[in-house]
Amino acid sequence: MEDTMKKLVLSKWVLLYPDSLACIFDESKKKVVFLTKEYDEIHLVVEVVSEKLVFQPRWNVVITELDKFKYEIKTNS
């Protein structure tokens, strides 16, 4: 069964991510962390550096660019 997708707007970017992940956003550092609902495993860190997105994924994370400012995040687990 596919997860429902949630949406996070980060400046000019839209990040779609599965309902199975939790998301914590630190606005002052312009950094987002995606982790399991239990908060025990980090799957992805996304940060804004010099007006660009920097992705730091785990091995099982797939990031697909859907549009210039829209990305879909999925896990293979």
PDB file of N, CA and C in Angstrom:
ATOM      1  N   MET A   1       0.826  -1.174   0.000  1.00  0.00           N
ATOM      2  CA  MET A   1       0.000   0.000   0.000  1.00  0.00           C
ATOM      3  C   MET A   1       0.883   1.255   0.000  1.00  0.00           C
ATOM      4  N   GLU A   2       0.612   2.196  -0.888  1.00  0.00           N
ATOM      5  CA  GLU A   2       1.372   3.435  -1.014  1.00  0.00           C
ATOM      6  C   GLU A   2       1.052   4.379   0.145  1.00  0.00           C
ATOM      7  N   ASP A   3       2.062   5.082   0.603  1.00  0.00           N
ATOM      8  CA  ASP A   3       1.860   6.114   1.621  1.00  0.00           C
ATOM      9  C   ASP A   3       1.184   7.327   1.005  1.00  0.00           C
ATOM     10  N   THR A   4       0.410   8.014   1.801  1.00  0.00           N
ATOM     11  CA  THR A   4      -0.130   9.307   1.399  1.00  0.00           C
ATOM     12  C   THR A   4       1.015  10.310   1.472  1.00  0.00           C
ATOM     13  N   MET A   5       1.041  11.253   0.550  1.00  0.00           N
ATOM     14  CA  MET A   5       2.129  12.224   0.529  1.00  0.00           C
ATOM     15  C   MET A   5       1.745  13.495   1.290  1.00  0.00           C
ATOM     16  N   LYS A   6       2.693  13.990   2.066  1.00  0.00           N
ATOM     17  CA  LYS A   6       2.550  15.269   2.756  1.00  0.00           C
ATOM     18  C   LYS A   6       3.353  16.307   1.976  1.00  0.00           C
ATOM     19  N   LYS A   7       3.104  17.579   2.258  1.00  0.00           N
ATOM     20  CA  LYS A   7       3.786  18.648   1.533  1.00  0.00           C
ATOM     21  C   LYS A   7       4.436  19.619   2.509  1.00  0.00           C
ATOM     22  N   LEU A   8       5.691  19.935   2.241  1.00  0.00           N
ATOM     23  CA  LEU A   8       6.423  20.936   3.010  1.00  0.00           C
ATOM     24  C   LEU A   8       6.888  22.018   2.043  1.00  0.00           C
ATOM     25  N   VAL A   9       6.608  23.270   2.370  1.00  0.00           N
ATOM     26  CA  VAL A   9       7.086  24.389   1.557  1.00  0.00           C
ATOM     27  C   VAL A   9       8.291  24.988   2.270  1.00  0.00           C
ATOM     28  N   LEU A  10       9.409  24.973   1.581  1.00  0.00           N
ATOM     29  CA  LEU A  10      10.672  25.476   2.121  1.00  0.00           C
ATOM     30  C   LEU A  10      11.158  26.583   1.193  1.00  0.00           C
ATOM     31  N   SER A  11      10.894  27.826   1.583  1.00  0.00           N
ATOM     32  CA  SER A  11      11.212  28.979   0.739  1.00  0.00           C
ATOM     33  C   SER A  11      10.487  28.826  -0.594  1.00  0.00           C
ATOM     34  N   LYS A  12      11.197  28.693  -1.702  1.00  0.00           N
ATOM     35  CA  LYS A  12      10.550  28.567  -3.016  1.00  0.00           C
ATOM     36  C   LYS A  12      10.368  27.116  -3.451  1.00  0.00           C
ATOM     37  N   TRP A  13      10.784  26.169  -2.640  1.00  0.00           N
ATOM     38  CA  TRP A  13      10.708  24.755  -2.992  1.00  0.00           C
ATOM     39  C   TRP A  13       9.540  24.059  -2.296  1.00  0.00           C
ATOM     40  N   VAL A  14       9.024  23.047  -2.958  1.00  0.00           N
ATOM     41  CA  VAL A  14       7.982  22.191  -2.393  1.00  0.00           C
ATOM     42  C   VAL A  14       8.566  20.789  -2.297  1.00  0.00           C
ATOM     43  N   LEU A  15       8.487  20.201  -1.123  1.00  0.00           N
ATOM     44  CA  LEU A  15       8.969  18.841  -0.898  1.00  0.00           C
ATOM     45  C   LEU A  15       7.781  17.963  -0.541  1.00  0.00           C
ATOM     46  N   LEU A  16       7.553  16.943  -1.338  1.00  0.00           N
ATOM     47  CA  LEU A  16       6.512  15.957  -1.055  1.00  0.00           C
ATOM     48  C   LEU A  16       7.187  14.765  -0.403  1.00  0.00           C
ATOM     49  N   TYR A  17       6.608  14.278   0.682  1.00  0.00           N
ATOM     50  CA  TYR A  17       7.222  13.162   1.392  1.00  0.00           C
ATOM     51  C   TYR A  17       6.141  12.240   1.933  1.00  0.00           C
ATOM     52  N   PRO A  18       6.471  10.960   2.132  1.00  0.00           N
ATOM     53  CA  PRO A  18       5.462   9.989   2.571  1.00  0.00           C
ATOM     54  C   PRO A  18       4.994  10.228   4.004  1.00  0.00           C
ATOM     55  N   ASP A  19       3.761   9.860   4.231  1.00  0.00           N
ATOM     56  CA  ASP A  19       3.127   9.966   5.540  1.00  0.00           C
ATOM     57  C   ASP A  19       3.872   9.145   6.594  1.00  0.00           C
ATOM     58  N   SER A  20       4.656   8.177   6.164  1.00  0.00           N
ATOM     59  CA  SER A  20       5.387   7.313   7.096  1.00  0.00           C
ATOM     60  C   SER A  20       6.599   8.016   7.714  1.00  0.00           C
ATOM     61  N   LEU A  21       6.951   9.204   7.204  1.00  0.00           N
ATOM     62  CA  LEU A  21       8.081   9.953   7.748  1.00  0.00           C
ATOM     63  C   LEU A  21       7.598  11.157   8.552  1.00  0.00           C
ATOM     64  N   ALA A  22       8.360  11.482   9.573  1.00  0.00           N
ATOM     65  CA  ALA A  22       8.133  12.713  10.328  1.00  0.00           C
ATOM     66  C   ALA A  22       9.105  13.761   9.801  1.00  0.00           C
ATOM     67  N   CYS A  23       8.748  15.008   9.985  1.00  0.00           N
ATOM     68  CA  CYS A  23       9.558  16.097   9.451  1.00  0.00           C
ATOM     69  C   CYS A  23       9.765  17.141  10.542  1.00  0.00           C
ATOM     70  N   ILE A  24      11.012  17.538  10.753  1.00  0.00           N
ATOM     71  CA  ILE A  24      11.331  18.584  11.718  1.00  0.00           C
ATOM     72  C   ILE A  24      12.056  19.692  10.967  1.00  0.00           C
ATOM     73  N   PHE A  25      11.570  20.922  11.109  1.00  0.00           N
ATOM     74  CA  PHE A  25      12.115  22.058  10.376  1.00  0.00           C
ATOM     75  C   PHE A  25      12.715  23.065  11.343  1.00  0.00           C
ATOM     76  N   ASP A  26      13.979  23.387  11.147  1.00  0.00           N
ATOM     77  CA  ASP A  26      14.660  24.419  11.933  1.00  0.00           C
ATOM     78  C   ASP A  26      14.779  25.653  11.040  1.00  0.00           C
ATOM     79  N   GLU A  27      13.849  26.574  11.211  1.00  0.00           N
ATOM     80  CA  GLU A  27      13.779  27.745  10.330  1.00  0.00           C
ATOM     81  C   GLU A  27      15.025  28.625  10.429  1.00  0.00           C
ATOM     82  N   SER A  28      15.585  28.775  11.613  1.00  0.00           N
ATOM     83  CA  SER A  28      16.758  29.640  11.780  1.00  0.00           C
ATOM     84  C   SER A  28      17.980  29.102  11.038  1.00  0.00           C
ATOM     85  N   LYS A  29      18.099  27.785  10.943  1.00  0.00           N
ATOM     86  CA  LYS A  29      19.229  27.173  10.231  1.00  0.00           C
ATOM     87  C   LYS A  29      18.885  26.789   8.801  1.00  0.00           C
ATOM     88  N   LYS A  30      17.616  26.981   8.418  1.00  0.00           N
ATOM     89  CA  LYS A  30      17.127  26.596   7.085  1.00  0.00           C
ATOM     90  C   LYS A  30      17.466  25.135   6.796  1.00  0.00           C
ATOM     91  N   LYS A  31      17.122  24.290   7.757  1.00  0.00           N
ATOM     92  CA  LYS A  31      17.438  22.865   7.664  1.00  0.00           C
ATOM     93  C   LYS A  31      16.206  22.045   8.021  1.00  0.00           C
ATOM     94  N   VAL A  32      15.981  20.965   7.261  1.00  0.00           N
ATOM     95  CA  VAL A  32      14.861  20.056   7.492  1.00  0.00           C
ATOM     96  C   VAL A  32      15.417  18.652   7.691  1.00  0.00           C
ATOM     97  N   VAL A  33      14.867  17.936   8.650  1.00  0.00           N
ATOM     98  CA  VAL A  33      15.255  16.547   8.893  1.00  0.00           C
ATOM     99  C   VAL A  33      14.021  15.676   8.712  1.00  0.00           C
ATOM    100  N   PHE A  34      14.155  14.621   7.913  1.00  0.00           N
ATOM    101  CA  PHE A  34      13.093  13.635   7.729  1.00  0.00           C
ATOM    102  C   PHE A  34      13.523  12.365   8.445  1.00  0.00           C
ATOM    103  N   LEU A  35      12.670  11.884   9.339  1.00  0.00           N
ATOM    104  CA  LEU A  35      12.997  10.695  10.107  1.00  0.00           C
ATOM    105  C   LEU A  35      11.763   9.838  10.306  1.00  0.00           C
ATOM    106  N   THR A  36      11.972   8.658  10.879  1.00  0.00           N
ATOM    107  CA  THR A  36      10.853   7.760  11.123  1.00  0.00           C
ATOM    108  C   THR A  36       9.907   8.389  12.136  1.00  0.00           C
ATOM    109  N   LYS A  37       8.670   7.911  12.147  1.00  0.00           N
ATOM    110  CA  LYS A  37       7.664   8.432  13.085  1.00  0.00           C
ATOM    111  C   LYS A  37       8.102   8.246  14.541  1.00  0.00           C
ATOM    112  N   GLU A  38       8.933   7.240  14.787  1.00  0.00           N
ATOM    113  CA  GLU A  38       9.417   6.968  16.145  1.00  0.00           C
ATOM    114  C   GLU A  38      10.621   7.840  16.501  1.00  0.00           C
ATOM    115  N   TYR A  39      11.085   8.652  15.553  1.00  0.00           N
ATOM    116  CA  TYR A  39      12.255   9.520  15.728  1.00  0.00           C
ATOM    117  C   TYR A  39      13.534   8.745  16.014  1.00  0.00           C
ATOM    118  N   ASP A  40      13.628   7.507  15.533  1.00  0.00           N
ATOM    119  CA  ASP A  40      14.822   6.720  15.832  1.00  0.00           C
ATOM    120  C   ASP A  40      15.786   6.571  14.652  1.00  0.00           C
ATOM    121  N   GLU A  41      15.382   6.974  13.446  1.00  0.00           N
ATOM    122  CA  GLU A  41      16.270   6.878  12.285  1.00  0.00           C
ATOM    123  C   GLU A  41      16.108   8.102  11.392  1.00  0.00           C
ATOM    124  N   ILE A  42      17.212   8.759  11.100  1.00  0.00           N
ATOM    125  CA  ILE A  42      17.186   9.882  10.162  1.00  0.00           C
ATOM    126  C   ILE A  42      17.328   9.323   8.751  1.00  0.00           C
ATOM    127  N   HIS A  43      16.421   9.726   7.859  1.00  0.00           N
ATOM    128  CA  HIS A  43      16.471   9.285   6.465  1.00  0.00           C
ATOM    129  C   HIS A  43      17.064  10.338   5.538  1.00  0.00           C
ATOM    130  N   LEU A  44      16.869  11.610   5.882  1.00  0.00           N
ATOM    131  CA  LEU A  44      17.304  12.666   4.973  1.00  0.00           C
ATOM    132  C   LEU A  44      17.434  13.987   5.718  1.00  0.00           C
ATOM    133  N   VAL A  45      18.471  14.735   5.373  1.00  0.00           N
ATOM    134  CA  VAL A  45      18.622  16.112   5.838  1.00  0.00           C
ATOM    135  C   VAL A  45      18.648  16.984   4.588  1.00  0.00           C
ATOM    136  N   VAL A  46      17.852  18.049   4.601  1.00  0.00           N
ATOM    137  CA  VAL A  46      17.819  19.000   3.488  1.00  0.00           C
ATOM    138  C   VAL A  46      18.104  20.374   4.066  1.00  0.00           C
ATOM    139  N   GLU A  47      19.029  21.088   3.440  1.00  0.00           N
ATOM    140  CA  GLU A  47      19.307  22.444   3.904  1.00  0.00           C
ATOM    141  C   GLU A  47      19.441  23.396   2.726  1.00  0.00           C
ATOM    142  N   VAL A  48      19.186  24.664   2.995  1.00  0.00           N
ATOM    143  CA  VAL A  48      19.338  25.710   1.985  1.00  0.00           C
ATOM    144  C   VAL A  48      20.695  26.364   2.215  1.00  0.00           C
ATOM    145  N   VAL A  49      21.550  26.280   1.176  1.00  0.00           N
ATOM    146  CA  VAL A  49      22.883  26.870   1.240  1.00  0.00           C
ATOM    147  C   VAL A  49      23.074  27.718  -0.015  1.00  0.00           C
ATOM    148  N   SER A  50      23.310  28.982   0.160  1.00  0.00           N
ATOM    149  CA  SER A  50      23.507  29.907  -0.971  1.00  0.00           C
ATOM    150  C   SER A  50      22.370  29.809  -1.985  1.00  0.00           C
ATOM    151  N   GLU A  51      21.146  29.793  -1.481  1.00  0.00           N
ATOM    152  CA  GLU A  51      19.938  29.725  -2.323  1.00  0.00           C
ATOM    153  C   GLU A  51      19.849  28.453  -3.172  1.00  0.00           C
ATOM    154  N   LYS A  52      20.472  27.374  -2.698  1.00  0.00           N
ATOM    155  CA  LYS A  52      20.368  26.065  -3.351  1.00  0.00           C
ATOM    156  C   LYS A  52      20.014  25.028  -2.302  1.00  0.00           C
ATOM    157  N   LEU A  53      19.301  23.984  -2.743  1.00  0.00           N
ATOM    158  CA  LEU A  53      18.984  22.882  -1.834  1.00  0.00           C
ATOM    159  C   LEU A  53      20.143  21.900  -1.813  1.00  0.00           C
ATOM    160  N   VAL A  54      20.517  21.476  -0.628  1.00  0.00           N
ATOM    161  CA  VAL A  54      21.545  20.457  -0.462  1.00  0.00           C
ATOM    162  C   VAL A  54      20.881  19.268   0.221  1.00  0.00           C
ATOM    163  N   PHE A  55      20.905  18.103  -0.451  1.00  0.00           N
ATOM    164  CA  PHE A  55      20.299  16.879   0.071  1.00  0.00           C
ATOM    165  C   PHE A  55      21.392  15.987   0.646  1.00  0.00           C
ATOM    166  N   GLN A  56      21.146  15.443   1.838  1.00  0.00           N
ATOM    167  CA  GLN A  56      22.055  14.496   2.472  1.00  0.00           C
ATOM    168  C   GLN A  56      21.241  13.246   2.822  1.00  0.00           C
ATOM    169  N   PRO A  57      21.033  12.363   1.826  1.00  0.00           N
ATOM    170  CA  PRO A  57      20.166  11.199   2.040  1.00  0.00           C
ATOM    171  C   PRO A  57      20.906   9.980   2.582  1.00  0.00           C
ATOM    172  N   ARG A  58      20.116   9.091   3.156  1.00  0.00           N
ATOM    173  CA  ARG A  58      20.590   7.742   3.473  1.00  0.00           C
ATOM    174  C   ARG A  58      20.549   6.920   2.204  1.00  0.00           C
ATOM    175  N   TRP A  59      21.106   5.742   2.239  1.00  0.00           N
ATOM    176  CA  TRP A  59      21.176   4.873   1.060  1.00  0.00           C
ATOM    177  C   TRP A  59      19.810   4.494   0.511  1.00  0.00           C
ATOM    178  N   ASN A  60      18.774   4.450   1.335  1.00  0.00           N
ATOM    179  CA  ASN A  60      17.466   3.959   0.890  1.00  0.00           C
ATOM    180  C   ASN A  60      16.479   5.072   0.539  1.00  0.00           C
ATOM    181  N   VAL A  61      16.968   6.281   0.343  1.00  0.00           N
ATOM    182  CA  VAL A  61      16.100   7.416   0.019  1.00  0.00           C
ATOM    183  C   VAL A  61      16.223   7.744  -1.466  1.00  0.00           C
ATOM    184  N   VAL A  62      15.070   7.931  -2.101  1.00  0.00           N
ATOM    185  CA  VAL A  62      15.024   8.304  -3.515  1.00  0.00           C
ATOM    186  C   VAL A  62      14.413   9.696  -3.604  1.00  0.00           C
ATOM    187  N   ILE A  63      15.132  10.602  -4.251  1.00  0.00           N
ATOM    188  CA  ILE A  63      14.660  11.981  -4.427  1.00  0.00           C
ATOM    189  C   ILE A  63      14.455  12.204  -5.915  1.00  0.00           C
ATOM    190  N   THR A  64      13.230  12.569  -6.293  1.00  0.00           N
ATOM    191  CA  THR A  64      12.895  12.788  -7.694  1.00  0.00           C
ATOM    192  C   THR A  64      12.524  14.249  -7.903  1.00  0.00           C
ATOM    193  N   GLU A  65      13.162  14.875  -8.876  1.00  0.00           N
ATOM    194  CA  GLU A  65      12.818  16.256  -9.219  1.00  0.00           C
ATOM    195  C   GLU A  65      11.605  16.225 -10.134  1.00  0.00           C
ATOM    196  N   LEU A  66      10.477  16.733  -9.672  1.00  0.00           N
ATOM    197  CA  LEU A  66       9.238  16.738 -10.446  1.00  0.00           C
ATOM    198  C   LEU A  66       9.108  17.998 -11.293  1.00  0.00           C
ATOM    199  N   ASP A  67       9.718  19.050 -10.825  1.00  0.00           N
ATOM    200  CA  ASP A  67       9.659  20.360 -11.472  1.00  0.00           C
ATOM    201  C   ASP A  67      10.877  21.132 -10.974  1.00  0.00           C
ATOM    202  N   LYS A  68      11.070  22.332 -11.468  1.00  0.00           N
ATOM    203  CA  LYS A  68      12.238  23.120 -11.071  1.00  0.00           C
ATOM    204  C   LYS A  68      12.314  23.333  -9.558  1.00  0.00           C
ATOM    205  N   PHE A  69      11.178  23.510  -8.910  1.00  0.00           N
ATOM    206  CA  PHE A  69      11.155  23.769  -7.477  1.00  0.00           C
ATOM    207  C   PHE A  69      10.322  22.744  -6.703  1.00  0.00           C
ATOM    208  N   LYS A  70      10.106  21.568  -7.276  1.00  0.00           N
ATOM    209  CA  LYS A  70       9.263  20.558  -6.626  1.00  0.00           C
ATOM    210  C   LYS A  70       9.970  19.201  -6.641  1.00  0.00           C
ATOM    211  N   TYR A  71      10.074  18.590  -5.463  1.00  0.00           N
ATOM    212  CA  TYR A  71      10.762  17.308  -5.304  1.00  0.00           C
ATOM    213  C   TYR A  71       9.874  16.317  -4.562  1.00  0.00           C
ATOM    214  N   GLU A  72      10.030  15.052  -4.919  1.00  0.00           N
ATOM    215  CA  GLU A  72       9.324  13.974  -4.229  1.00  0.00           C
ATOM    216  C   GLU A  72      10.358  13.103  -3.527  1.00  0.00           C
ATOM    217  N   ILE A  73      10.100  12.822  -2.264  1.00  0.00           N
ATOM    218  CA  ILE A  73      10.999  12.019  -1.444  1.00  0.00           C
ATOM    219  C   ILE A  73      10.305  10.702  -1.124  1.00  0.00           C
ATOM    220  N   LYS A  74      11.003   9.597  -1.369  1.00  0.00           N
ATOM    221  CA  LYS A  74      10.472   8.267  -1.040  1.00  0.00           C
ATOM    222  C   LYS A  74      11.573   7.442  -0.396  1.00  0.00           C
ATOM    223  N   THR A  75      11.159   6.435   0.357  1.00  0.00           N
ATOM    224  CA  THR A  75      12.127   5.499   0.927  1.00  0.00           C
ATOM    225  C   THR A  75      11.887   4.117   0.339  1.00  0.00           C
ATOM    226  N   ASN A  76      12.951   3.343   0.254  1.00  0.00           N
ATOM    227  CA  ASN A  76      12.863   1.982  -0.272  1.00  0.00           C
ATOM    228  C   ASN A  76      12.801   0.950   0.842  1.00  0.00           C
ATOM    229  N   SER A  77      12.265   1.332   1.985  1.00  0.00           N
ATOM    230  CA  SER A  77      12.209   0.356   3.088  1.00  0.00           C
ATOM    231  C   SER A  77      10.811   0.226   3.613  1.00  0.00           C
TER     232      SER A  77
END
